[in-house]
């Protein structure tokens, strides 16, 4: 990791916003000398974030700015409230969603930094119907975003009590997930 010689300042009004995802992009790995990647995510009440996944090389930090957030952290579900801090270490499966009765406004940091801007832009294109959800699966290594099945998360989010899914069934369900459905809606709010 190289050390930058200057401070990095990203003004809120100058940050890129991906309205279909409710994500504001602040700093990617290349902007920080690999130190971190950071974004802000806003999820309306009852909205799922990404499906269960893990990162091999980076820890992911959640700091809840407002509202509430349900988070899968390995084999447990934790609920974050405003001001709570949660660190997910590398290789620990996780997912998150806003509960039905509260929106979530969350600062998300990865350290060391990994390429996130293009990952989120791909998600934005998928939500707009300009790309296929299969492209996310094809870029798991590039973006260090490895999707997994989690019966605990399925049960928590959808009252789904099936045993772990085989890889083909999991891939099919992943590709059909609501979070990747094309939509013209903007998440807005929260900022």
mmCIF file with all atom_site columns, N, CA, C and O in Angstrom, residues 8 10 23-29 32 34-41 53 55 57-65 69 80 84-90 94 96 105-117 120 145:
data_model
loop_
_atom_site.group_PDB
_atom_site.id
_atom_site.type_symbol
_atom_site.label_atom_id
_atom_site.label_alt_id
_atom_site.label_comp_id
_atom_site.label_asym_id
_atom_site.label_entity_id
_atom_site.label_seq_id
_atom_site.pdbx_PDB_ins_code
_atom_site.Cartn_x
_atom_site.Cartn_y
_atom_site.Cartn_z
_atom_site.occupancy
_atom_site.B_iso_or_equiv
_atom_site.pdbx_formal_charge
_atom_site.auth_seq_id
_atom_site.auth_comp_id
_atom_site.auth_asym_id
_atom_site.auth_atom_id
_atom_site.pdbx_PDB_model_num
ATOM 1   N N  . UNK A 1 8   ? -7.408  13.426  1.223  1.00 0.00 ? 8   UNK A N  1
ATOM 2   C CA . UNK A 1 8   ? -8.478  13.221  0.249  1.00 0.00 ? 8   UNK A CA 1
ATOM 3   C C  . UNK A 1 8   ? -9.749  13.850  0.808  1.00 0.00 ? 8   UNK A C  1
ATOM 4   O O  . UNK A 1 8   ? -10.202 13.484  1.891  1.00 0.00 ? 8   UNK A O  1
ATOM 5   N N  . UNK A 1 10  ? -13.687 14.611  -0.318 1.00 0.00 ? 10  UNK A N  1
ATOM 6   C CA . UNK A 1 10  ? -14.780 14.429  -1.268 1.00 0.00 ? 10  UNK A CA 1
ATOM 7   C C  . UNK A 1 10  ? -15.984 15.144  -0.670 1.00 0.00 ? 10  UNK A C  1
ATOM 8   O O  . UNK A 1 10  ? -16.510 14.722  0.356  1.00 0.00 ? 10  UNK A O  1
ATOM 9   N N  . UNK A 1 23  ? -27.068 4.493   -3.246 1.00 0.00 ? 23  UNK A N  1
ATOM 10  C CA . UNK A 1 23  ? -25.659 4.502   -2.848 1.00 0.00 ? 23  UNK A CA 1
ATOM 11  C C  . UNK A 1 23  ? -24.983 5.794   -3.307 1.00 0.00 ? 23  UNK A C  1
ATOM 12  O O  . UNK A 1 23  ? -25.175 6.235   -4.441 1.00 0.00 ? 23  UNK A O  1
ATOM 13  N N  . UNK A 1 24  ? -24.198 6.374   -2.413 1.00 0.00 ? 24  UNK A N  1
ATOM 14  C CA . UNK A 1 24  ? -23.345 7.517   -2.732 1.00 0.00 ? 24  UNK A CA 1
ATOM 15  C C  . UNK A 1 24  ? -21.910 7.040   -2.629 1.00 0.00 ? 24  UNK A C  1
ATOM 16  O O  . UNK A 1 24  ? -21.503 6.488   -1.604 1.00 0.00 ? 24  UNK A O  1
ATOM 17  N N  . UNK A 1 25  ? -21.144 7.254   -3.698 1.00 0.00 ? 25  UNK A N  1
ATOM 18  C CA . UNK A 1 25  ? -19.756 6.789   -3.768 1.00 0.00 ? 25  UNK A CA 1
ATOM 19  C C  . UNK A 1 25  ? -18.817 7.901   -3.309 1.00 0.00 ? 25  UNK A C  1
ATOM 20  O O  . UNK A 1 25  ? -18.816 8.986   -3.871 1.00 0.00 ? 25  UNK A O  1
ATOM 21  N N  . UNK A 1 26  ? -18.014 7.613   -2.295 1.00 0.00 ? 26  UNK A N  1
ATOM 22  C CA . UNK A 1 26  ? -17.094 8.617   -1.759 1.00 0.00 ? 26  UNK A CA 1
ATOM 23  C C  . UNK A 1 26  ? -15.629 8.343   -2.092 1.00 0.00 ? 26  UNK A C  1
ATOM 24  O O  . UNK A 1 26  ? -14.924 9.232   -2.532 1.00 0.00 ? 26  UNK A O  1
ATOM 25  N N  . UNK A 1 27  ? -15.149 7.149   -1.831 1.00 0.00 ? 27  UNK A N  1
ATOM 26  C CA . UNK A 1 27  ? -13.716 6.880   -2.049 1.00 0.00 ? 27  UNK A CA 1
ATOM 27  C C  . UNK A 1 27  ? -13.538 5.434   -2.476 1.00 0.00 ? 27  UNK A C  1
ATOM 28  O O  . UNK A 1 27  ? -14.052 4.523   -1.827 1.00 0.00 ? 27  UNK A O  1
ATOM 29  N N  . UNK A 1 28  ? -12.815 5.233   -3.574 1.00 0.00 ? 28  UNK A N  1
ATOM 30  C CA . UNK A 1 28  ? -12.509 3.884   -4.017 1.00 0.00 ? 28  UNK A CA 1
ATOM 31  C C  . UNK A 1 28  ? -11.044 3.586   -3.696 1.00 0.00 ? 28  UNK A C  1
ATOM 32  O O  . UNK A 1 28  ? -10.269 4.489   -3.366 1.00 0.00 ? 28  UNK A O  1
ATOM 33  N N  . UNK A 1 29  ? -10.678 2.333   -3.825 1.00 0.00 ? 29  UNK A N  1
ATOM 34  C CA . UNK A 1 29  ? -9.330  1.885   -3.447 1.00 0.00 ? 29  UNK A CA 1
ATOM 35  C C  . UNK A 1 29  ? -8.222  2.686   -4.122 1.00 0.00 ? 29  UNK A C  1
ATOM 36  O O  . UNK A 1 29  ? -7.219  3.008   -3.504 1.00 0.00 ? 29  UNK A O  1
ATOM 37  N N  . UNK A 1 32  ? -7.420  6.118   -2.480 1.00 0.00 ? 32  UNK A N  1
ATOM 38  C CA . UNK A 1 32  ? -6.897  6.129   -1.110 1.00 0.00 ? 32  UNK A CA 1
ATOM 39  C C  . UNK A 1 32  ? -5.568  5.397   -0.976 1.00 0.00 ? 32  UNK A C  1
ATOM 40  O O  . UNK A 1 32  ? -5.150  5.091   0.141  1.00 0.00 ? 32  UNK A O  1
ATOM 41  N N  . UNK A 1 34  ? -5.146  2.402   -1.677 1.00 0.00 ? 34  UNK A N  1
ATOM 42  C CA . UNK A 1 34  ? -5.479  1.059   -1.215 1.00 0.00 ? 34  UNK A CA 1
ATOM 43  C C  . UNK A 1 34  ? -5.886  0.978   0.245  1.00 0.00 ? 34  UNK A C  1
ATOM 44  O O  . UNK A 1 34  ? -6.217  -0.099  0.739  1.00 0.00 ? 34  UNK A O  1
ATOM 45  N N  . UNK A 1 35  ? -5.891  2.102   0.956  1.00 0.00 ? 35  UNK A N  1
ATOM 46  C CA . UNK A 1 35  ? -6.201  2.081   2.389  1.00 0.00 ? 35  UNK A CA 1
ATOM 47  C C  . UNK A 1 35  ? -7.640  1.667   2.672  1.00 0.00 ? 35  UNK A C  1
ATOM 48  O O  . UNK A 1 35  ? -7.897  0.889   3.586  1.00 0.00 ? 35  UNK A O  1
ATOM 49  N N  . UNK A 1 36  ? -8.595  2.188   1.906  1.00 0.00 ? 36  UNK A N  1
ATOM 50  C CA . UNK A 1 36  ? -9.992  1.867   2.133  1.00 0.00 ? 36  UNK A CA 1
ATOM 51  C C  . UNK A 1 36  ? -10.829 2.213   0.922  1.00 0.00 ? 36  UNK A C  1
ATOM 52  O O  . UNK A 1 36  ? -10.371 2.880   0.008  1.00 0.00 ? 36  UNK A O  1
ATOM 53  N N  . UNK A 1 37  ? -12.060 1.749   0.948  1.00 0.00 ? 37  UNK A N  1
ATOM 54  C CA . UNK A 1 37  ? -13.101 2.138   -0.003 1.00 0.00 ? 37  UNK A CA 1
ATOM 55  C C  . UNK A 1 37  ? -14.292 2.530   0.849  1.00 0.00 ? 37  UNK A C  1
ATOM 56  O O  . UNK A 1 37  ? -14.550 1.905   1.880  1.00 0.00 ? 37  UNK A O  1
ATOM 57  N N  . UNK A 1 38  ? -15.022 3.585   0.459  1.00 0.00 ? 38  UNK A N  1
ATOM 58  C CA . UNK A 1 38  ? -16.136 4.023   1.288  1.00 0.00 ? 38  UNK A CA 1
ATOM 59  C C  . UNK A 1 38  ? -17.321 4.520   0.493  1.00 0.00 ? 38  UNK A C  1
ATOM 60  O O  . UNK A 1 38  ? -17.164 5.174   -0.537 1.00 0.00 ? 38  UNK A O  1
ATOM 61  N N  . UNK A 1 39  ? -18.495 4.188   1.008  1.00 0.00 ? 39  UNK A N  1
ATOM 62  C CA . UNK A 1 39  ? -19.731 4.668   0.412  1.00 0.00 ? 39  UNK A CA 1
ATOM 63  C C  . UNK A 1 39  ? -20.784 4.838   1.499  1.00 0.00 ? 39  UNK A C  1
ATOM 64  O O  . UNK A 1 39  ? -20.614 4.398   2.632  1.00 0.00 ? 39  UNK A O  1
ATOM 65  N N  . UNK A 1 40  ? -21.866 5.483   1.129  1.00 0.00 ? 40  UNK A N  1
ATOM 66  C CA . UNK A 1 40  ? -23.010 5.644   2.022  1.00 0.00 ? 40  UNK A CA 1
ATOM 67  C C  . UNK A 1 40  ? -24.194 4.991   1.330  1.00 0.00 ? 40  UNK A C  1
ATOM 68  O O  . UNK A 1 40  ? -24.421 5.214   0.139  1.00 0.00 ? 40  UNK A O  1
ATOM 69  N N  . UNK A 1 41  ? -24.936 4.183   2.062  1.00 0.00 ? 41  UNK A N  1
ATOM 70  C CA . UNK A 1 41  ? -26.080 3.487   1.485  1.00 0.00 ? 41  UNK A CA 1
ATOM 71  C C  . UNK A 1 41  ? -27.340 3.879   2.247  1.00 0.00 ? 41  UNK A C  1
ATOM 72  O O  . UNK A 1 41  ? -27.335 3.975   3.477  1.00 0.00 ? 41  UNK A O  1
ATOM 73  N N  . UNK A 1 53  ? -22.986 -12.769 1.161  1.00 0.00 ? 53  UNK A N  1
ATOM 74  C CA . UNK A 1 53  ? -21.712 -12.806 0.443  1.00 0.00 ? 53  UNK A CA 1
ATOM 75  C C  . UNK A 1 53  ? -20.576 -12.629 1.444  1.00 0.00 ? 53  UNK A C  1
ATOM 76  O O  . UNK A 1 53  ? -20.819 -12.365 2.618  1.00 0.00 ? 53  UNK A O  1
ATOM 77  N N  . UNK A 1 55  ? -16.108 -11.274 1.573  1.00 0.00 ? 55  UNK A N  1
ATOM 78  C CA . UNK A 1 55  ? -14.943 -10.708 0.901  1.00 0.00 ? 55  UNK A CA 1
ATOM 79  C C  . UNK A 1 55  ? -13.717 -11.434 1.436  1.00 0.00 ? 55  UNK A C  1
ATOM 80  O O  . UNK A 1 55  ? -13.563 -11.561 2.652  1.00 0.00 ? 55  UNK A O  1
ATOM 81  N N  . UNK A 1 57  ? -10.475 -10.535 1.040  1.00 0.00 ? 57  UNK A N  1
ATOM 82  C CA . UNK A 1 57  ? -9.315  -9.710  1.388  1.00 0.00 ? 57  UNK A CA 1
ATOM 83  C C  . UNK A 1 57  ? -9.611  -8.528  2.294  1.00 0.00 ? 57  UNK A C  1
ATOM 84  O O  . UNK A 1 57  ? -8.679  -7.948  2.848  1.00 0.00 ? 57  UNK A O  1
ATOM 85  N N  . UNK A 1 58  ? -10.851 -8.144  2.445  1.00 0.00 ? 58  UNK A N  1
ATOM 86  C CA . UNK A 1 58  ? -11.157 -6.921  3.191  1.00 0.00 ? 58  UNK A CA 1
ATOM 87  C C  . UNK A 1 58  ? -12.165 -7.152  4.299  1.00 0.00 ? 58  UNK A C  1
ATOM 88  O O  . UNK A 1 58  ? -13.075 -7.968  4.179  1.00 0.00 ? 58  UNK A O  1
ATOM 89  N N  . UNK A 1 59  ? -11.992 -6.377  5.350  1.00 0.00 ? 59  UNK A N  1
ATOM 90  C CA . UNK A 1 59  ? -13.013 -6.276  6.388  1.00 0.00 ? 59  UNK A CA 1
ATOM 91  C C  . UNK A 1 59  ? -14.008 -5.216  5.922  1.00 0.00 ? 59  UNK A C  1
ATOM 92  O O  . UNK A 1 59  ? -13.644 -4.287  5.199  1.00 0.00 ? 59  UNK A O  1
ATOM 93  N N  . UNK A 1 60  ? -15.265 -5.359  6.346  1.00 0.00 ? 60  UNK A N  1
ATOM 94  C CA . UNK A 1 60  ? -16.301 -4.384  5.986  1.00 0.00 ? 60  UNK A CA 1
ATOM 95  C C  . UNK A 1 60  ? -16.875 -3.811  7.270  1.00 0.00 ? 60  UNK A C  1
ATOM 96  O O  . UNK A 1 60  ? -17.294 -4.536  8.160  1.00 0.00 ? 60  UNK A O  1
ATOM 97  N N  . UNK A 1 61  ? -16.860 -2.501  7.353  1.00 0.00 ? 61  UNK A N  1
ATOM 98  C CA . UNK A 1 61  ? -17.316 -1.785  8.535  1.00 0.00 ? 61  UNK A CA 1
ATOM 99  C C  . UNK A 1 61  ? -18.631 -1.093  8.233  1.00 0.00 ? 61  UNK A C  1
ATOM 100 O O  . UNK A 1 61  ? -18.777 -0.468  7.179  1.00 0.00 ? 61  UNK A O  1
ATOM 101 N N  . UNK A 1 62  ? -19.599 -1.230  9.138  1.00 0.00 ? 62  UNK A N  1
ATOM 102 C CA . UNK A 1 62  ? -20.888 -0.545  9.032  1.00 0.00 ? 62  UNK A CA 1
ATOM 103 C C  . UNK A 1 62  ? -21.007 0.422   10.197 1.00 0.00 ? 62  UNK A C  1
ATOM 104 O O  . UNK A 1 62  ? -20.846 0.022   11.349 1.00 0.00 ? 62  UNK A O  1
ATOM 105 N N  . UNK A 1 63  ? -21.313 1.674   9.904  1.00 0.00 ? 63  UNK A N  1
ATOM 106 C CA . UNK A 1 63  ? -21.616 2.656   10.946 1.00 0.00 ? 63  UNK A CA 1
ATOM 107 C C  . UNK A 1 63  ? -22.986 3.221   10.605 1.00 0.00 ? 63  UNK A C  1
ATOM 108 O O  . UNK A 1 63  ? -23.180 3.826   9.539  1.00 0.00 ? 63  UNK A O  1
ATOM 109 N N  . UNK A 1 64  ? -23.962 2.983   11.491 1.00 0.00 ? 64  UNK A N  1
ATOM 110 C CA . UNK A 1 64  ? -25.330 3.389   11.203 1.00 0.00 ? 64  UNK A CA 1
ATOM 111 C C  . UNK A 1 64  ? -25.531 4.859   11.539 1.00 0.00 ? 64  UNK A C  1
ATOM 112 O O  . UNK A 1 64  ? -25.458 5.259   12.701 1.00 0.00 ? 64  UNK A O  1
ATOM 113 N N  . UNK A 1 65  ? -25.788 5.648   10.498 1.00 0.00 ? 65  UNK A N  1
ATOM 114 C CA . UNK A 1 65  ? -26.010 7.086   10.645 1.00 0.00 ? 65  UNK A CA 1
ATOM 115 C C  . UNK A 1 65  ? -27.424 7.386   11.127 1.00 0.00 ? 65  UNK A C  1
ATOM 116 O O  . UNK A 1 65  ? -27.658 8.375   11.816 1.00 0.00 ? 65  UNK A O  1
ATOM 117 N N  . UNK A 1 69  ? -30.826 -1.323  10.974 1.00 0.00 ? 69  UNK A N  1
ATOM 118 C CA . UNK A 1 69  ? -30.300 -2.222  9.951  1.00 0.00 ? 69  UNK A CA 1
ATOM 119 C C  . UNK A 1 69  ? -30.205 -3.625  10.531 1.00 0.00 ? 69  UNK A C  1
ATOM 120 O O  . UNK A 1 69  ? -29.647 -3.817  11.608 1.00 0.00 ? 69  UNK A O  1
ATOM 121 N N  . UNK A 1 80  ? -28.736 -3.259  14.132 1.00 0.00 ? 80  UNK A N  1
ATOM 122 C CA . UNK A 1 80  ? -28.000 -2.044  14.459 1.00 0.00 ? 80  UNK A CA 1
ATOM 123 C C  . UNK A 1 80  ? -28.957 -0.876  14.585 1.00 0.00 ? 80  UNK A C  1
ATOM 124 O O  . UNK A 1 80  ? -29.913 -0.765  13.820 1.00 0.00 ? 80  UNK A O  1
ATOM 125 N N  . UNK A 1 84  ? -24.485 2.770   16.018 1.00 0.00 ? 84  UNK A N  1
ATOM 126 C CA . UNK A 1 84  ? -23.832 1.469   16.198 1.00 0.00 ? 84  UNK A CA 1
ATOM 127 C C  . UNK A 1 84  ? -22.784 1.235   15.115 1.00 0.00 ? 84  UNK A C  1
ATOM 128 O O  . UNK A 1 84  ? -22.913 1.700   13.971 1.00 0.00 ? 84  UNK A O  1
ATOM 129 N N  . UNK A 1 85  ? -21.764 0.477   15.499 1.00 0.00 ? 85  UNK A N  1
ATOM 130 C CA . UNK A 1 85  ? -20.612 0.167   14.660 1.00 0.00 ? 85  UNK A CA 1
ATOM 131 C C  . UNK A 1 85  ? -20.500 -1.354  14.591 1.00 0.00 ? 85  UNK A C  1
ATOM 132 O O  . UNK A 1 85  ? -20.586 -2.018  15.615 1.00 0.00 ? 85  UNK A O  1
ATOM 133 N N  . UNK A 1 86  ? -20.337 -1.898  13.395 1.00 0.00 ? 86  UNK A N  1
ATOM 134 C CA . UNK A 1 86  ? -20.176 -3.340  13.229 1.00 0.00 ? 86  UNK A CA 1
ATOM 135 C C  . UNK A 1 86  ? -19.054 -3.584  12.240 1.00 0.00 ? 86  UNK A C  1
ATOM 136 O O  . UNK A 1 86  ? -19.036 -3.002  11.153 1.00 0.00 ? 86  UNK A O  1
ATOM 137 N N  . UNK A 1 87  ? -18.115 -4.454  12.602 1.00 0.00 ? 87  UNK A N  1
ATOM 138 C CA . UNK A 1 87  ? -17.013 -4.823  11.719 1.00 0.00 ? 87  UNK A CA 1
ATOM 139 C C  . UNK A 1 87  ? -17.164 -6.289  11.340 1.00 0.00 ? 87  UNK A C  1
ATOM 140 O O  . UNK A 1 87  ? -17.232 -7.160  12.209 1.00 0.00 ? 87  UNK A O  1
ATOM 141 N N  . UNK A 1 88  ? -17.239 -6.549  10.044 1.00 0.00 ? 88  UNK A N  1
ATOM 142 C CA . UNK A 1 88  ? -17.314 -7.914  9.513  1.00 0.00 ? 88  UNK A CA 1
ATOM 143 C C  . UNK A 1 88  ? -15.915 -8.275  9.013  1.00 0.00 ? 88  UNK A C  1
ATOM 144 O O  . UNK A 1 88  ? -15.404 -7.632  8.097  1.00 0.00 ? 88  UNK A O  1
ATOM 145 N N  . UNK A 1 89  ? -15.266 -9.271  9.589  1.00 0.00 ? 89  UNK A N  1
ATOM 146 C CA . UNK A 1 89  ? -13.908 -9.623  9.146  1.00 0.00 ? 89  UNK A CA 1
ATOM 147 C C  . UNK A 1 89  ? -13.931 -10.323 7.784  1.00 0.00 ? 89  UNK A C  1
ATOM 148 O O  . UNK A 1 89  ? -14.984 -10.807 7.345  1.00 0.00 ? 89  UNK A O  1
ATOM 149 N N  . UNK A 1 90  ? -12.776 -10.390 7.119  1.00 0.00 ? 90  UNK A N  1
ATOM 150 C CA . UNK A 1 90  ? -12.715 -11.104 5.845  1.00 0.00 ? 90  UNK A CA 1
ATOM 151 C C  . UNK A 1 90  ? -13.246 -12.533 5.992  1.00 0.00 ? 90  UNK A C  1
ATOM 152 O O  . UNK A 1 90  ? -13.110 -13.154 7.045  1.00 0.00 ? 90  UNK A O  1
ATOM 153 N N  . UNK A 1 94  ? -22.069 -12.346 5.118  1.00 0.00 ? 94  UNK A N  1
ATOM 154 C CA . UNK A 1 94  ? -22.914 -11.286 5.654  1.00 0.00 ? 94  UNK A CA 1
ATOM 155 C C  . UNK A 1 94  ? -23.885 -10.787 4.591  1.00 0.00 ? 94  UNK A C  1
ATOM 156 O O  . UNK A 1 94  ? -23.689 -11.005 3.396  1.00 0.00 ? 94  UNK A O  1
ATOM 157 N N  . UNK A 1 96  ? -27.407 -7.604  4.500  1.00 0.00 ? 96  UNK A N  1
ATOM 158 C CA . UNK A 1 96  ? -28.127 -6.652  5.334  1.00 0.00 ? 96  UNK A CA 1
ATOM 159 C C  . UNK A 1 96  ? -29.384 -6.173  4.640  1.00 0.00 ? 96  UNK A C  1
ATOM 160 O O  . UNK A 1 96  ? -29.548 -6.283  3.430  1.00 0.00 ? 96  UNK A O  1
ATOM 161 N N  . UNK A 1 105 ? -29.716 4.301   7.024  1.00 0.00 ? 105 UNK A N  1
ATOM 162 C CA . UNK A 1 105 ? -28.739 5.211   6.427  1.00 0.00 ? 105 UNK A CA 1
ATOM 163 C C  . UNK A 1 105 ? -27.394 4.801   7.020  1.00 0.00 ? 105 UNK A C  1
ATOM 164 O O  . UNK A 1 105 ? -27.171 4.971   8.219  1.00 0.00 ? 105 UNK A O  1
ATOM 165 N N  . UNK A 1 106 ? -26.513 4.224   6.196  1.00 0.00 ? 106 UNK A N  1
ATOM 166 C CA . UNK A 1 106 ? -25.323 3.581   6.737  1.00 0.00 ? 106 UNK A CA 1
ATOM 167 C C  . UNK A 1 106 ? -24.065 3.962   5.957  1.00 0.00 ? 106 UNK A C  1
ATOM 168 O O  . UNK A 1 106 ? -24.080 4.030   4.732  1.00 0.00 ? 106 UNK A O  1
ATOM 169 N N  . UNK A 1 107 ? -23.008 4.240   6.687  1.00 0.00 ? 107 UNK A N  1
ATOM 170 C CA . UNK A 1 107 ? -21.683 4.441   6.121  1.00 0.00 ? 107 UNK A CA 1
ATOM 171 C C  . UNK A 1 107 ? -21.019 3.075   6.060  1.00 0.00 ? 107 UNK A C  1
ATOM 172 O O  . UNK A 1 107 ? -20.995 2.346   7.059  1.00 0.00 ? 107 UNK A O  1
ATOM 173 N N  . UNK A 1 108 ? -20.492 2.709   4.880  1.00 0.00 ? 108 UNK A N  1
ATOM 174 C CA . UNK A 1 108 ? -19.865 1.404   4.679  1.00 0.00 ? 108 UNK A CA 1
ATOM 175 C C  . UNK A 1 108 ? -18.423 1.628   4.228  1.00 0.00 ? 108 UNK A C  1
ATOM 176 O O  . UNK A 1 108 ? -18.172 2.322   3.247  1.00 0.00 ? 108 UNK A O  1
ATOM 177 N N  . UNK A 1 109 ? -17.488 1.035   4.959  1.00 0.00 ? 109 UNK A N  1
ATOM 178 C CA . UNK A 1 109 ? -16.062 1.149   4.628  1.00 0.00 ? 109 UNK A CA 1
ATOM 179 C C  . UNK A 1 109 ? -15.455 -0.238  4.489  1.00 0.00 ? 109 UNK A C  1
ATOM 180 O O  . UNK A 1 109 ? -15.796 -1.148  5.251  1.00 0.00 ? 109 UNK A O  1
ATOM 181 N N  . UNK A 1 110 ? -14.566 -0.397  3.528  1.00 0.00 ? 110 UNK A N  1
ATOM 182 C CA . UNK A 1 110 ? -13.796 -1.621  3.328  1.00 0.00 ? 110 UNK A CA 1
ATOM 183 C C  . UNK A 1 110 ? -12.336 -1.293  3.578  1.00 0.00 ? 110 UNK A C  1
ATOM 184 O O  . UNK A 1 110 ? -11.821 -0.297  3.062  1.00 0.00 ? 110 UNK A O  1
ATOM 185 N N  . UNK A 1 111 ? -11.658 -2.161  4.355  1.00 0.00 ? 111 UNK A N  1
ATOM 186 C CA . UNK A 1 111 ? -10.238 -1.968  4.563  1.00 0.00 ? 111 UNK A CA 1
ATOM 187 C C  . UNK A 1 111 ? -9.538  -3.314  4.608  1.00 0.00 ? 111 UNK A C  1
ATOM 188 O O  . UNK A 1 111 ? -10.009 -4.214  5.300  1.00 0.00 ? 111 UNK A O  1
ATOM 189 N N  . UNK A 1 112 ? -8.447  -3.494  3.850  1.00 0.00 ? 112 UNK A N  1
ATOM 190 C CA . UNK A 1 112 ? -7.951  -2.544  2.855  1.00 0.00 ? 112 UNK A CA 1
ATOM 191 C C  . UNK A 1 112 ? -8.977  -2.352  1.752  1.00 0.00 ? 112 UNK A C  1
ATOM 192 O O  . UNK A 1 112 ? -9.905  -3.151  1.591  1.00 0.00 ? 112 UNK A O  1
ATOM 193 N N  . UNK A 1 113 ? -8.795  -1.275  1.016  1.00 0.00 ? 113 UNK A N  1
ATOM 194 C CA . UNK A 1 113 ? -9.744  -0.932  -0.032 1.00 0.00 ? 113 UNK A CA 1
ATOM 195 C C  . UNK A 1 113 ? -9.798  -1.976  -1.139 1.00 0.00 ? 113 UNK A C  1
ATOM 196 O O  . UNK A 1 113 ? -8.797  -2.612  -1.461 1.00 0.00 ? 113 UNK A O  1
ATOM 197 N N  . UNK A 1 114 ? -11.000 -2.176  -1.677 1.00 0.00 ? 114 UNK A N  1
ATOM 198 C CA . UNK A 1 114 ? -11.203 -3.029  -2.840 1.00 0.00 ? 114 UNK A CA 1
ATOM 199 C C  . UNK A 1 114 ? -12.029 -2.235  -3.847 1.00 0.00 ? 114 UNK A C  1
ATOM 200 O O  . UNK A 1 114 ? -12.672 -1.248  -3.492 1.00 0.00 ? 114 UNK A O  1
ATOM 201 N N  . UNK A 1 115 ? -11.998 -2.659  -5.092 1.00 0.00 ? 115 UNK A N  1
ATOM 202 C CA . UNK A 1 115 ? -12.706 -1.944  -6.145 1.00 0.00 ? 115 UNK A CA 1
ATOM 203 C C  . UNK A 1 115 ? -14.206 -2.035  -5.907 1.00 0.00 ? 115 UNK A C  1
ATOM 204 O O  . UNK A 1 115 ? -14.810 -3.096  -5.998 1.00 0.00 ? 115 UNK A O  1
ATOM 205 N N  . UNK A 1 116 ? -14.840 -0.913  -5.577 1.00 0.00 ? 116 UNK A N  1
ATOM 206 C CA . UNK A 1 116 ? -16.276 -0.892  -5.304 1.00 0.00 ? 116 UNK A CA 1
ATOM 207 C C  . UNK A 1 116 ? -17.047 -0.041  -6.307 1.00 0.00 ? 116 UNK A C  1
ATOM 208 O O  . UNK A 1 116 ? -18.189 -0.348  -6.610 1.00 0.00 ? 116 UNK A O  1
ATOM 209 N N  . UNK A 1 117 ? -16.471 1.047   -6.793 1.00 0.00 ? 117 UNK A N  1
ATOM 210 C CA . UNK A 1 117 ? -17.230 1.949   -7.658 1.00 0.00 ? 117 UNK A CA 1
ATOM 211 C C  . UNK A 1 117 ? -17.776 1.221   -8.884 1.00 0.00 ? 117 UNK A C  1
ATOM 212 O O  . UNK A 1 117 ? -18.954 1.335   -9.206 1.00 0.00 ? 117 UNK A O  1
ATOM 213 N N  . UNK A 1 120 ? -20.599 -1.181  -7.925 1.00 0.00 ? 120 UNK A N  1
ATOM 214 C CA . UNK A 1 120 ? -21.875 -0.496  -7.713 1.00 0.00 ? 120 UNK A CA 1
ATOM 215 C C  . UNK A 1 120 ? -22.448 0.028   -9.027 1.00 0.00 ? 120 UNK A C  1
ATOM 216 O O  . UNK A 1 120 ? -23.663 0.008   -9.229 1.00 0.00 ? 120 UNK A O  1
ATOM 217 N N  . UNK A 1 145 ? -16.283 -10.142 -4.169 1.00 0.00 ? 145 UNK A N  1
ATOM 218 C CA . UNK A 1 145 ? -17.643 -10.198 -3.660 1.00 0.00 ? 145 UNK A CA 1
ATOM 219 C C  . UNK A 1 145 ? -18.177 -11.581 -4.005 1.00 0.00 ? 145 UNK A C  1
ATOM 220 O O  . UNK A 1 145 ? -18.633 -11.807 -5.110 1.00 0.00 ? 145 UNK A O  1
#
